[in-house]
PDB file of C-alpha atoms in Angstrom:
ATOM      1  CA  MET A 236      18.479   2.900  20.144  1.00 72.00           C
ATOM      2  CA  LYS A 237      17.201   6.352  19.462  1.00 90.00           C
ATOM      3  CA  LYS A 238      13.922   6.700  17.048  1.00 92.00           C
ATOM      4  CA  ASN A 239      15.303   8.966  14.349  1.00 92.00           C
ATOM      5  CA  VAL A 240      18.013   6.278  14.179  1.00 95.00           C
ATOM      6  CA  LEU A 241      15.087   3.419  13.719  1.00 95.00           C
ATOM      7  CA  PHE A 242      13.460   5.728  11.402  1.00 95.00           C
ATOM      8  CA  CYS A 243      16.272   6.120   9.239  1.00 95.00           C
ATOM      9  CA  ILE A 244      17.039   2.836   9.337  1.00 96.00           C
ATOM     10  CA  TRP A 245      13.745   1.595   8.054  1.00 95.00           C
ATOM     11  CA  LEU A 246      13.491   4.757   5.759  1.00 95.00           C
ATOM     12  CA  VAL A 247      17.123   2.883   4.053  1.00 96.00           C
ATOM     13  CA  LEU A 248      15.100  -0.204   4.348  1.00 95.00           C
ATOM     14  CA  TYR A 249      12.524   1.409   2.134  1.00 95.00           C
ATOM     15  CA  ALA A 250      14.872   2.474  -0.586  1.00 95.00           C
ATOM     16  CA  ILE A 251      16.197  -0.711  -0.825  1.00 94.00           C
ATOM     17  CA  CYS A 252      12.890  -3.183  -0.916  1.00 93.00           C
ATOM     18  CA  ALA A 253      11.590  -0.462  -3.415  1.00 93.00           C
ATOM     19  CA  GLY A 254      14.521  -1.365  -5.685  1.00 92.00           C
ATOM     20  CA  LEU A 255      14.329  -4.722  -5.515  1.00 92.00           C
ATOM     21  CA  GLY A 256      10.600  -4.828  -6.535  1.00 90.00           C
ATOM     22  CA  PHE A 257      11.521  -3.872  -9.633  1.00 91.00           C
ATOM     23  CA  LEU A 258      13.420  -6.998 -10.267  1.00 89.00           C
ATOM     24  CA  GLU A 259      12.105  -9.465 -12.296  1.00 87.00           C
ATOM     25  CA  ASN A 260      11.325 -13.160 -12.103  1.00 86.00           C
ATOM     26  CA  PRO A 261      13.706 -13.995  -9.077  1.00 86.00           C
ATOM     27  CA  GLN A 262      14.319 -17.472  -9.116  1.00 89.00           C
ATOM     28  CA  GLY A 263      15.975 -19.768  -6.246  1.00 88.00           C
ATOM     29  CA  LEU A 264      17.899 -18.045  -3.648  1.00 91.00           C
ATOM     30  CA  GLN A 265      17.563 -14.911  -5.031  1.00 90.00           C
ATOM     31  CA  LYS A 266      13.980 -15.060  -4.386  1.00 90.00           C
ATOM     32  CA  ALA A 267      14.985 -16.179  -0.713  1.00 91.00           C
ATOM     33  CA  ALA A 268      16.885 -13.415  -0.179  1.00 91.00           C
ATOM     34  CA  LEU A 269      14.285 -10.958  -1.216  1.00 92.00           C
ATOM     35  CA  MET A 270      11.331 -12.926   1.352  1.00 92.00           C
ATOM     36  CA  ALA A 271      13.996 -12.630   4.121  1.00 93.00           C
ATOM     37  CA  ILE A 272      14.943  -8.776   3.319  1.00 93.00           C
ATOM     38  CA  SER A 273      11.098  -8.250   3.038  1.00 93.00           C
ATOM     39  CA  LEU A 274      10.726  -9.363   6.333  1.00 93.00           C
ATOM     40  CA  ILE A 275      13.619  -7.620   8.125  1.00 94.00           C
ATOM     41  CA  PHE A 276      11.890  -4.483   6.405  1.00 96.00           C
ATOM     42  CA  PHE A 277       9.178  -4.639   8.960  1.00 96.00           C
ATOM     43  CA  ILE A 278      11.916  -4.748  12.640  1.00 96.00           C
ATOM     44  CA  PRO A 279      12.732  -1.598  13.077  1.00 96.00           C
ATOM     45  CA  GLY A 280       9.394  -0.811  13.037  1.00 95.00           C
ATOM     46  CA  VAL A 281       8.176  -3.596  15.359  1.00 96.00           C
ATOM     47  CA  ILE A 282      10.873  -2.260  17.664  1.00 96.00           C
ATOM     48  CA  LEU A 283       9.790   1.587  17.262  1.00 96.00           C
ATOM     49  CA  LEU A 284       5.882  -0.174  18.447  1.00 96.00           C
ATOM     50  CA  VAL A 285       6.837  -1.741  21.356  1.00 95.00           C
ATOM     51  CA  ASP A 286       9.151   1.102  22.535  1.00 95.00           C
ATOM     52  CA  SER A 287       6.671   3.362  22.027  1.00 94.00           C
ATOM     53  CA  ILE A 288       3.961   1.280  23.977  1.00 94.00           C
ATOM     54  CA  LEU A 289       6.458   0.883  26.719  1.00 93.00           C
ATOM     55  CA  LYS A 290       7.583   4.423  27.053  1.00 93.00           C
ATOM     56  CA  LYS A 291       3.795   5.334  26.480  1.00 93.00           C
ATOM     57  CA  ASP A 292       4.913   7.514  23.690  1.00 92.00           C
ATOM     58  CA  LYS A 293       1.547   8.539  21.963  1.00 93.00           C
ATOM     59  CA  LYS A 294       3.328  10.515  18.836  1.00 95.00           C
ATOM     60  CA  THR A 295       5.188   7.404  17.825  1.00 95.00           C
ATOM     61  CA  LEU A 296       2.335   5.754  18.072  1.00 95.00           C
ATOM     62  CA  CYS A 297       0.265   7.871  15.913  1.00 95.00           C
ATOM     63  CA  ILE A 298       3.341   8.216  13.763  1.00 96.00           C
ATOM     64  CA  LEU A 299       3.355   4.587  13.022  1.00 96.00           C
ATOM     65  CA  ARG A 300      -0.758   4.140  12.580  1.00 97.00           C
ATOM     66  CA  TRP A 301      -0.589   6.854   9.735  1.00 97.00           C
ATOM     67  CA  VAL A 302       2.553   4.812   8.115  1.00 96.00           C
ATOM     68  CA  SER A 303       0.801   1.677   8.592  1.00 96.00           C
ATOM     69  CA  GLY A 304      -2.219   2.893   7.392  1.00 96.00           C
ATOM     70  CA  LEU A 305      -1.094   5.182   3.974  1.00 96.00           C
ATOM     71  CA  SER A 306       0.640   1.747   3.245  1.00 95.00           C
ATOM     72  CA  LEU A 307      -2.496   0.212   3.165  1.00 96.00           C
ATOM     73  CA  GLY A 308      -4.917   2.668   1.663  1.00 96.00           C
ATOM     74  CA  LEU A 309      -2.319   3.550  -0.985  1.00 95.00           C
ATOM     75  CA  THR A 310      -1.822  -0.060  -1.653  1.00 94.00           C
ATOM     76  CA  THR A 311      -5.330  -0.614  -2.135  1.00 94.00           C
ATOM     77  CA  LEU A 312      -5.807   2.102  -4.533  1.00 95.00           C
ATOM     78  CA  ALA A 313      -3.058   1.315  -6.378  1.00 94.00           C
ATOM     79  CA  ILE A 314      -4.144  -2.538  -7.106  1.00 94.00           C
ATOM     80  CA  ILE A 315      -7.408  -1.575  -7.671  1.00 94.00           C
ATOM     81  CA  ALA A 316      -6.013   1.116 -10.247  1.00 94.00           C
ATOM     82  CA  ASN A 317      -4.227  -2.048 -11.454  1.00 93.00           C
ATOM     83  CA  VAL A 318      -6.991  -3.798 -12.424  1.00 93.00           C
ATOM     84  CA  PHE A 319      -8.740  -1.088 -14.327  1.00 92.00           C
ATOM     85  CA  SER A 320      -5.846  -0.343 -16.183  1.00 91.00           C
ATOM     86  CA  VAL A 321      -6.463  -3.459 -18.722  1.00 90.00           C
ATOM     87  CA  PHE A 322      -8.922  -0.972 -20.442  1.00 90.00           C
ATOM     88  CA  GLY A 323      -5.725   1.606 -20.650  1.00 88.00           C
ATOM     89  CA  SER A 324      -2.831   1.348 -22.510  1.00 91.00           C
ATOM     90  CA  ALA A 325       0.683  -0.524 -21.644  1.00 91.00           C
ATOM     91  CA  ALA A 326       2.439   2.510 -20.403  1.00 92.00           C
ATOM     92  CA  LEU A 327      -0.300   3.348 -18.205  1.00 93.00           C
ATOM     93  CA  GLY A 328      -0.201  -0.700 -16.881  1.00 91.00           C
ATOM     94  CA  SER A 329       3.453  -0.425 -16.489  1.00 92.00           C
ATOM     95  CA  THR A 330       3.381   3.191 -14.614  1.00 93.00           C
ATOM     96  CA  LEU A 331       0.931   2.005 -12.378  1.00 93.00           C
ATOM     97  CA  TYR A 332       2.363  -1.463 -11.528  1.00 92.00           C
ATOM     98  CA  ALA A 333       5.671   0.955 -10.683  1.00 93.00           C
ATOM     99  CA  ILE A 334       3.299   3.216  -8.434  1.00 94.00           C
ATOM    100  CA  LEU A 335       1.923  -0.046  -6.798  1.00 92.00           C
ATOM    101  CA  ILE A 336       5.763  -1.548  -6.253  1.00 92.00           C
ATOM    102  CA  LEU A 337       6.545   1.886  -4.545  1.00 94.00           C
ATOM    103  CA  VAL A 338       3.437   2.604  -2.254  1.00 93.00           C
ATOM    104  CA  SER A 339       3.033  -1.268  -0.867  1.00 90.00           C
ATOM    105  CA  VAL A 340       6.872  -1.944   0.135  1.00 92.00           C
ATOM    106  CA  PRO A 341       7.824  -4.568   0.607  1.00 92.00           C
ATOM    107  CA  MET A 342       4.679  -6.301  -1.016  1.00 90.00           C
ATOM    108  CA  VAL A 343       6.161  -6.535  -4.513  1.00 87.00           C
ATOM    109  CA  SER A 344       9.779  -7.407  -3.718  1.00 86.00           C
ATOM    110  CA  GLY A 345       8.874 -10.306  -1.135  1.00 84.00           C
ATOM    111  CA  GLN A 346       7.157 -12.026  -3.927  1.00 84.00           C
ATOM    112  CA  LEU A 347       4.316 -13.143  -0.986  1.00 85.00           C
ATOM    113  CA  TRP A 348       1.890 -10.229  -1.203  1.00 87.00           C
ATOM    114  CA  PHE A 349       0.039 -11.457   1.506  1.00 91.00           C
ATOM    115  CA  VAL A 350       2.677 -11.526   4.145  1.00 93.00           C
ATOM    116  CA  SER A 351       3.339  -7.884   3.885  1.00 93.00           C
ATOM    117  CA  LEU A 352      -0.280  -6.691   3.601  1.00 94.00           C
ATOM    118  CA  PHE A 353      -0.808  -8.846   6.791  1.00 96.00           C
ATOM    119  CA  LEU A 354       2.110  -7.425   8.639  1.00 95.00           C
ATOM    120  CA  TRP A 355       1.203  -3.871   7.495  1.00 96.00           C
ATOM    121  CA  ALA A 356      -2.289  -4.345   8.826  1.00 96.00           C
ATOM    122  CA  CYS A 357      -0.363  -6.065  12.131  1.00 96.00           C
ATOM    123  CA  LEU A 358       1.056  -2.875  12.509  1.00 96.00           C
ATOM    124  CA  PHE A 359      -1.890  -0.736  12.001  1.00 97.00           C
ATOM    125  CA  PHE A 360      -4.217  -2.362  14.355  1.00 96.00           C
ATOM    126  CA  THR A 361      -1.613  -2.767  17.366  1.00 96.00           C
ATOM    127  CA  THR A 362      -1.306   1.015  17.621  1.00 95.00           C
ATOM    128  CA  ILE A 363      -4.867   1.496  17.310  1.00 94.00           C
ATOM    129  CA  TRP A 364      -4.830  -1.154  20.404  1.00 94.00           C
ATOM    130  CA  ALA A 365      -2.350   0.788  21.883  1.00 92.00           C
ATOM    131  CA  ARG A 366      -3.741   3.819  21.518  1.00 87.00           C
ATOM    132  CA  LYS A 367      -6.413   2.693  24.244  1.00 83.00           C
ATOM    133  CA  ARG A 368      -4.051   1.188  26.384  1.00 80.00           C
ATOM    134  CA  VAL A 369      -1.265   4.297  26.339  1.00 76.00           C
TER     135      VAL A 369
END
């Protein structure tokens, strides 16, 4: 599969997961479906990662490193901002939470925040490891 197609699929999954992140209190089957979709979100990234390692494609590795690094960094900043939003208004808290949903896809939609952060970190550190091998 071409890289451009995989990046487009990943972008569509981003949009789906970002939209699903705004659902409030999913229960039962809906919660399970959200978790499954949040795991599916990482499949194009992993395919791109493996393909770029096998083909020794430094450019794609660099793109994946930037995407995963930005996601981790912006998520960290958004979580810190959300913690400090208790000193602000309710509107500020809601706005910062919406920003968190958008920068941390699929963390909120997947319900299990640590799984998403772990998978982003795995993607990030694997690109660093692969850079030395390629």
